[in-house]
């Protein structure tokens, strides 16, 4: 015989009674109203560097400098002789912009059925623009015309990017091999020492551009110092935005990552860095990022079509230091 308490217990509806997928009653997993936007690598170089825009696909940026001493011993009321007169050195930096474009097609049903409804188009536009900024920076860093058929990432063989230009045009004494180094501070010191003195007049204008792993490794070095004003701060705070060596900012470049193949040789981008005044890097634009939206009713889809025409050049390779074989300490 069951007593009343047993009957009450038997009549209680619990969650287990709704499990198994056959008894019904369980709500489907709830969803928030927006997509989770997964972060992508940030663009840090483009915003730092000099920007030039032209109506022509190929254009020139003039440069001027005084590489020699102007002042000479003078005589009252007497003009300097011709040999003592100095004229500025001039030159041209030629930018030949290159076309890159993409397409992201999205079916009508996606817009009808997704959780953001009509707001999904705005989400796509914002994320595509961010991704194009990333791609422009990656192309400007890793492109190399030495790539041959069969090399991976064929999109990177259209022009020579920053690393390729520094490899080809920087004086030999200003290309540093960091093989065997055990401290990032020592590497930065060697790079700074190799920079010609005339380009070191204002340290605050220079930047160390390095892989994020190197930036983080340098902060870890500072953490090891037993000082309250530096070591403790490096441990407790995120000091990457103010991280510096001798007043020169150390900037982590997220796109100095991964590997590529150049003329069948594997290249590890986490081993490169450079010391430069960012205004010495010129981004030339014939068409800044254009993002168009077009619906084709025949396909029942809307395409988001980004395009850009740009080039990048090191204006004066003599005012730069390239480091390779950076260790991961």
Short mmCIF file of C-alpha atoms in Angstrom, two decimals:
data_model
loop_
_atom_site.label_atom_id
_atom_site.label_comp_id
_atom_site.label_asym_id
_atom_site.label_seq_id
_atom_site.Cartn_x
_atom_site.Cartn_y
_atom_site.Cartn_z
CA UNK A 1 0.00 0.00 0.00
CA UNK A 2 1.25 3.46 -0.87
CA UNK A 3 0.77 6.21 1.64
CA UNK A 4 -0.32 9.74 0.64
CA UNK A 5 3.26 11.08 0.72
CA UNK A 6 4.38 8.41 -1.75
CA UNK A 7 1.55 9.31 -4.11
CA UNK A 8 2.50 13.00 -3.97
CA UNK A 9 6.12 12.16 -4.68
CA UNK A 10 5.11 10.01 -7.62
CA UNK A 11 3.01 12.84 -9.06
CA UNK A 12 5.80 15.43 -9.02
CA UNK A 13 6.94 16.52 -12.53
CA UNK A 14 10.73 16.83 -12.72
CA UNK A 15 13.17 17.80 -15.42
CA UNK A 16 14.12 14.20 -15.98
CA UNK A 17 10.56 13.50 -17.13
CA UNK A 18 11.16 15.83 -20.10
CA UNK A 19 14.51 14.45 -21.20
CA UNK A 20 15.25 12.04 -23.98
CA UNK A 21 13.83 14.09 -26.83
CA UNK A 22 10.48 12.19 -26.92
CA UNK A 23 8.48 13.60 -24.03
CA UNK A 24 8.41 17.24 -25.17
CA UNK A 25 8.26 20.31 -22.99
CA UNK A 26 11.93 21.37 -22.93
CA UNK A 27 12.67 24.75 -24.46
CA UNK A 28 15.30 24.88 -27.23
CA UNK A 29 18.57 26.60 -26.28
CA UNK A 30 17.99 30.33 -25.99
CA UNK A 31 19.98 32.67 -28.24
CA UNK A 32 21.17 36.19 -27.70
CA UNK A 33 20.13 38.79 -30.22
CA UNK A 34 23.51 39.39 -31.87
CA UNK A 35 26.37 37.35 -33.24
CA UNK A 36 29.51 37.02 -31.16
CA UNK A 37 32.10 38.86 -33.22
CA UNK A 38 35.30 36.87 -33.04
CA UNK A 39 38.31 39.18 -32.91
CA UNK A 40 40.73 39.29 -35.83
CA UNK A 41 44.31 40.51 -35.96
CA UNK A 42 44.43 44.26 -35.52
CA UNK A 43 45.99 46.67 -38.01
CA UNK A 44 48.55 48.88 -36.28
CA UNK A 45 50.96 49.94 -39.02
CA UNK A 46 48.68 51.66 -41.49
CA UNK A 47 47.42 54.23 -39.01
CA UNK A 48 50.98 55.07 -37.88
CA UNK A 49 52.49 55.65 -41.32
CA UNK A 50 52.36 58.48 -43.84
CA UNK A 51 49.32 58.43 -46.15
CA UNK A 52 49.29 59.84 -49.68
CA UNK A 53 46.32 59.79 -52.05
CA UNK A 54 46.37 60.46 -55.81
CA UNK A 55 43.94 60.48 -58.71
CA UNK A 56 46.53 58.57 -60.76
CA UNK A 57 47.35 54.88 -60.44
CA UNK A 58 51.07 55.72 -60.39
CA UNK A 59 52.42 58.82 -58.70
CA UNK A 60 55.55 60.26 -57.14
CA UNK A 61 56.22 61.73 -53.72
CA UNK A 62 59.20 64.11 -53.69
CA UNK A 63 61.70 63.98 -50.84
CA UNK A 64 64.39 66.42 -49.77
CA UNK A 65 67.23 66.25 -47.26
CA UNK A 66 70.58 67.76 -46.28
CA UNK A 67 73.04 64.92 -45.88
CA UNK A 68 76.18 67.06 -45.66
CA UNK A 69 77.30 69.95 -43.45
CA UNK A 70 76.10 73.39 -44.53
CA UNK A 71 78.23 75.66 -42.33
CA UNK A 72 81.83 76.48 -43.33
CA UNK A 73 84.37 78.97 -41.95
CA UNK A 74 83.36 82.42 -43.16
CA UNK A 75 85.10 85.67 -43.99
CA UNK A 76 83.40 88.99 -43.38
CA UNK A 77 81.76 90.48 -46.50
CA UNK A 78 83.02 87.58 -48.61
CA UNK A 79 80.86 85.02 -50.35
CA UNK A 80 81.61 81.34 -49.91
CA UNK A 81 83.49 79.73 -52.77
CA UNK A 82 81.56 77.33 -54.96
CA UNK A 83 83.10 74.28 -53.35
CA UNK A 84 81.69 75.31 -49.94
CA UNK A 85 78.13 75.85 -51.13
CA UNK A 86 75.63 73.09 -50.41
CA UNK A 87 72.41 72.19 -52.14
CA UNK A 88 69.76 69.88 -50.71
CA UNK A 89 69.55 66.33 -51.95
CA UNK A 90 66.25 65.61 -53.66
CA UNK A 91 64.60 62.49 -54.98
CA UNK A 92 61.33 60.83 -55.77
CA UNK A 93 59.47 57.94 -54.18
CA UNK A 94 57.35 56.26 -56.86
CA UNK A 95 54.16 54.49 -55.82
CA UNK A 96 52.40 52.17 -58.28
CA UNK A 97 49.06 51.21 -56.80
CA UNK A 98 47.78 47.64 -57.11
CA UNK A 99 44.17 46.47 -57.26
CA UNK A 100 42.84 44.01 -54.70
CA UNK A 101 39.19 43.04 -54.36
CA UNK A 102 36.94 40.48 -52.74
CA UNK A 103 33.35 39.29 -52.63
CA UNK A 104 31.19 38.01 -49.78
CA UNK A 105 27.84 36.65 -51.13
CA UNK A 106 24.97 36.12 -48.69
CA UNK A 107 21.66 34.48 -49.60
CA UNK A 108 18.30 36.17 -49.01
CA UNK A 109 17.34 33.36 -46.65
CA UNK A 110 20.26 34.16 -44.35
CA UNK A 111 18.97 37.71 -43.91
CA UNK A 112 15.46 36.37 -43.25
CA UNK A 113 16.38 33.64 -40.80
CA UNK A 114 19.35 34.85 -38.74
CA UNK A 115 19.09 36.21 -35.22
CA UNK A 116 20.02 39.79 -36.14
CA UNK A 117 17.41 40.08 -38.92
CA UNK A 118 17.89 43.31 -40.91
CA UNK A 119 20.76 44.37 -38.65
CA UNK A 120 22.87 41.53 -40.00
CA UNK A 121 23.90 43.61 -43.03
CA UNK A 122 25.38 46.27 -40.75
CA UNK A 123 27.28 43.58 -38.85
CA UNK A 124 28.71 42.22 -42.10
CA UNK A 125 29.68 45.66 -43.41
CA UNK A 126 31.54 46.52 -40.20
CA UNK A 127 33.36 43.19 -40.03
CA UNK A 128 34.32 43.20 -43.73
CA UNK A 129 35.77 46.70 -43.39
CA UNK A 130 37.82 45.57 -40.40
CA UNK A 131 39.01 42.46 -42.25
CA UNK A 132 40.03 44.51 -45.30
CA UNK A 133 42.13 46.76 -43.05
CA UNK A 134 43.84 43.65 -41.71
CA UNK A 135 44.42 42.31 -45.21
CA UNK A 136 45.92 45.58 -46.46
CA UNK A 137 48.42 45.54 -43.61
CA UNK A 138 49.28 41.87 -44.13
CA UNK A 139 49.83 42.44 -47.86
CA UNK A 140 52.01 45.47 -47.13
CA UNK A 141 54.17 43.49 -44.69
CA UNK A 142 54.54 40.09 -46.37
CA UNK A 143 54.33 40.71 -50.12
CA UNK A 144 57.39 39.68 -52.11
CA UNK A 145 57.77 39.46 -55.90
CA UNK A 146 60.38 36.73 -55.42
CA UNK A 147 57.57 34.23 -54.91
CA UNK A 148 57.34 31.72 -57.75
CA UNK A 149 54.71 29.33 -59.10
CA UNK A 150 53.94 26.76 -56.46
CA UNK A 151 54.63 29.05 -53.53
CA UNK A 152 51.75 29.34 -51.12
CA UNK A 153 49.69 32.53 -50.82
CA UNK A 154 49.93 33.77 -54.42
CA UNK A 155 48.18 37.02 -53.43
CA UNK A 156 51.45 38.11 -51.83
CA UNK A 157 53.50 38.24 -55.05
CA UNK A 158 52.00 41.41 -56.57
CA UNK A 159 54.56 43.87 -55.16
CA UNK A 160 57.44 44.04 -52.67
CA UNK A 161 56.25 44.78 -49.17
CA UNK A 162 58.02 46.26 -46.17
CA UNK A 163 60.14 43.22 -45.26
CA UNK A 164 61.21 42.61 -48.88
CA UNK A 165 62.15 46.28 -49.37
CA UNK A 166 64.19 46.35 -46.18
CA UNK A 167 65.96 43.13 -47.17
CA UNK A 168 66.83 44.46 -50.62
CA UNK A 169 67.59 48.13 -49.96
CA UNK A 170 68.79 48.58 -46.37
CA UNK A 171 72.61 48.92 -46.04
CA UNK A 172 74.27 45.69 -44.95
CA UNK A 173 75.43 47.18 -41.63
CA UNK A 174 71.80 47.98 -40.81
CA UNK A 175 70.54 44.41 -41.20
CA UNK A 176 70.89 42.68 -37.82
CA UNK A 177 70.97 38.92 -37.27
CA UNK A 178 69.66 38.16 -33.77
CA UNK A 179 70.66 34.49 -33.80
CA UNK A 180 71.92 33.45 -30.39
CA UNK A 181 70.70 36.53 -28.54
CA UNK A 182 69.22 35.85 -25.11
CA UNK A 183 67.69 39.23 -24.18
CA UNK A 184 65.34 41.46 -26.13
CA UNK A 185 66.86 44.56 -24.54
CA UNK A 186 70.22 43.57 -26.04
CA UNK A 187 68.63 43.18 -29.47
CA UNK A 188 67.00 46.61 -29.24
CA UNK A 189 70.34 48.09 -28.15
CA UNK A 190 72.11 46.59 -31.17
CA UNK A 191 69.43 47.89 -33.53
CA UNK A 192 69.58 51.37 -32.05
CA UNK A 193 73.38 51.41 -32.23
CA UNK A 194 73.23 50.48 -35.94
CA UNK A 195 70.91 53.38 -36.79
CA UNK A 196 72.91 56.30 -38.31
CA UNK A 197 73.23 59.13 -35.83
CA UNK A 198 71.47 61.72 -38.02
CA UNK A 199 68.27 59.67 -37.80
CA UNK A 200 68.35 59.47 -33.99
CA UNK A 201 67.80 63.13 -33.19
CA UNK A 202 64.33 62.48 -31.80
CA UNK A 203 63.83 59.07 -30.19
CA UNK A 204 60.12 59.75 -29.63
CA UNK A 205 59.54 59.66 -33.40
CA UNK A 206 61.09 56.21 -33.83
CA UNK A 207 59.34 52.86 -33.37
CA UNK A 208 60.44 49.28 -32.85
CA UNK A 209 57.93 47.20 -34.84
CA UNK A 210 58.16 43.60 -33.66
CA UNK A 211 56.01 40.44 -33.40
CA UNK A 212 53.58 40.44 -30.49
CA UNK A 213 55.53 37.55 -28.93
CA UNK A 214 58.63 39.75 -28.79
CA UNK A 215 56.69 42.64 -27.30
CA UNK A 216 55.30 40.35 -24.61
CA UNK A 217 58.72 38.78 -24.05
CA UNK A 218 60.29 42.19 -23.50
CA UNK A 219 57.62 43.03 -20.92
CA UNK A 220 58.43 39.75 -19.18
CA UNK A 221 62.09 40.82 -19.05
CA UNK A 222 61.05 44.02 -17.32
CA UNK A 223 58.97 42.02 -14.85
CA UNK A 224 62.15 40.30 -13.67
CA UNK A 225 63.58 43.58 -12.45
CA UNK A 226 63.20 43.93 -8.70
CA UNK A 227 62.00 47.52 -8.75
CA UNK A 228 58.64 48.82 -7.63
CA UNK A 229 58.40 51.49 -10.32
CA UNK A 230 59.10 49.13 -13.25
CA UNK A 231 59.18 45.46 -12.31
CA UNK A 232 55.97 45.51 -10.27
CA UNK A 233 54.20 47.67 -12.83
CA UNK A 234 55.18 45.33 -15.66
CA UNK A 235 53.73 42.39 -13.72
CA UNK A 236 50.51 44.03 -12.57
CA UNK A 237 49.56 46.27 -15.49
CA UNK A 238 49.16 45.99 -19.23
CA UNK A 239 51.93 48.38 -20.28
CA UNK A 240 52.07 47.40 -23.94
CA UNK A 241 50.77 50.79 -25.11
CA UNK A 242 53.61 52.52 -23.24
CA UNK A 243 56.29 49.84 -23.55
CA UNK A 244 59.53 51.46 -24.68
CA UNK A 245 63.27 51.08 -24.93
CA UNK A 246 65.25 54.31 -24.37
CA UNK A 247 62.06 56.27 -25.04
CA UNK A 248 61.36 54.46 -28.33
CA UNK A 249 57.99 52.71 -28.34
CA UNK A 250 57.98 48.95 -28.81
CA UNK A 251 54.94 48.19 -30.98
CA UNK A 252 53.60 44.66 -31.35
CA UNK A 253 52.44 43.90 -34.90
CA UNK A 254 49.88 41.05 -34.82
CA UNK A 255 50.40 40.32 -38.52
CA UNK A 256 54.07 39.54 -37.99
CA UNK A 257 52.92 35.97 -37.51
CA UNK A 258 52.67 32.70 -39.37
CA UNK A 259 54.88 31.37 -42.14
CA UNK A 260 55.07 31.77 -45.90
CA UNK A 261 56.99 30.28 -48.82
CA UNK A 262 59.21 32.56 -50.90
CA UNK A 263 61.03 30.97 -53.83
CA UNK A 264 60.40 27.54 -52.23
CA UNK A 265 62.05 28.66 -48.96
CA UNK A 266 59.92 28.75 -45.81
CA UNK A 267 59.79 32.15 -44.10
CA UNK A 268 58.80 32.62 -40.46
CA UNK A 269 57.38 36.11 -40.00
CA UNK A 270 57.68 35.95 -36.21
CA UNK A 271 61.45 36.35 -36.62
CA UNK A 272 61.39 39.81 -38.26
CA UNK A 273 61.24 43.32 -36.83
CA UNK A 274 62.41 46.80 -37.72
CA UNK A 275 63.35 50.15 -36.23
CA UNK A 276 62.07 53.13 -38.20
CA UNK A 277 60.30 56.47 -38.09
CA UNK A 278 56.79 55.45 -39.22
CA UNK A 279 56.52 58.50 -41.47
CA UNK A 280 59.34 56.89 -43.47
CA UNK A 281 56.79 54.28 -44.58
CA UNK A 282 54.41 55.68 -47.19
CA UNK A 283 51.05 54.14 -48.04
CA UNK A 284 49.94 55.37 -51.43
CA UNK A 285 46.24 55.16 -52.32
CA UNK A 286 44.54 55.51 -55.68
CA UNK A 287 41.36 54.01 -54.27
CA UNK A 288 40.89 53.80 -50.55
CA UNK A 289 38.77 50.95 -49.28
CA UNK A 290 35.48 50.89 -51.16
CA UNK A 291 32.74 48.58 -49.90
CA UNK A 292 29.70 48.14 -52.13
CA UNK A 293 26.53 46.11 -51.65
CA UNK A 294 24.72 44.59 -54.61
CA UNK A 295 21.76 42.19 -54.73
CA UNK A 296 21.24 39.84 -57.67
CA UNK A 297 17.58 38.71 -57.71
CA UNK A 298 18.41 35.93 -60.16
CA UNK A 299 20.59 34.27 -57.53
CA UNK A 300 18.61 35.44 -54.54
CA UNK A 301 21.79 36.71 -52.91
CA UNK A 302 23.43 39.96 -51.87
CA UNK A 303 27.15 40.41 -52.43
CA UNK A 304 29.37 42.66 -50.34
CA UNK A 305 32.25 43.71 -52.61
CA UNK A 306 35.32 45.41 -51.08
CA UNK A 307 38.10 46.79 -53.26
CA UNK A 308 41.24 48.88 -52.79
CA UNK A 309 44.17 50.15 -54.88
CA UNK A 310 47.33 50.86 -52.91
CA UNK A 311 51.09 50.54 -52.68
CA UNK A 312 53.61 50.88 -49.86
CA UNK A 313 57.16 52.18 -50.02
CA UNK A 314 60.07 52.82 -47.66
CA UNK A 315 60.99 56.41 -48.51
CA UNK A 316 64.58 56.25 -47.23
CA UNK A 317 65.95 52.74 -46.60
CA UNK A 318 69.06 54.31 -45.03
CA UNK A 319 66.87 55.43 -42.13
CA UNK A 320 65.77 51.94 -41.11
CA UNK A 321 67.08 48.88 -39.30
CA UNK A 322 65.90 45.36 -40.10
CA UNK A 323 66.34 42.52 -37.63
CA UNK A 324 65.91 38.85 -38.53
CA UNK A 325 66.12 35.55 -36.65
CA UNK A 326 64.42 37.04 -33.60
CA UNK A 327 64.26 34.39 -30.87
CA UNK A 328 61.17 33.45 -28.88
CA UNK A 329 62.61 33.85 -25.41
#
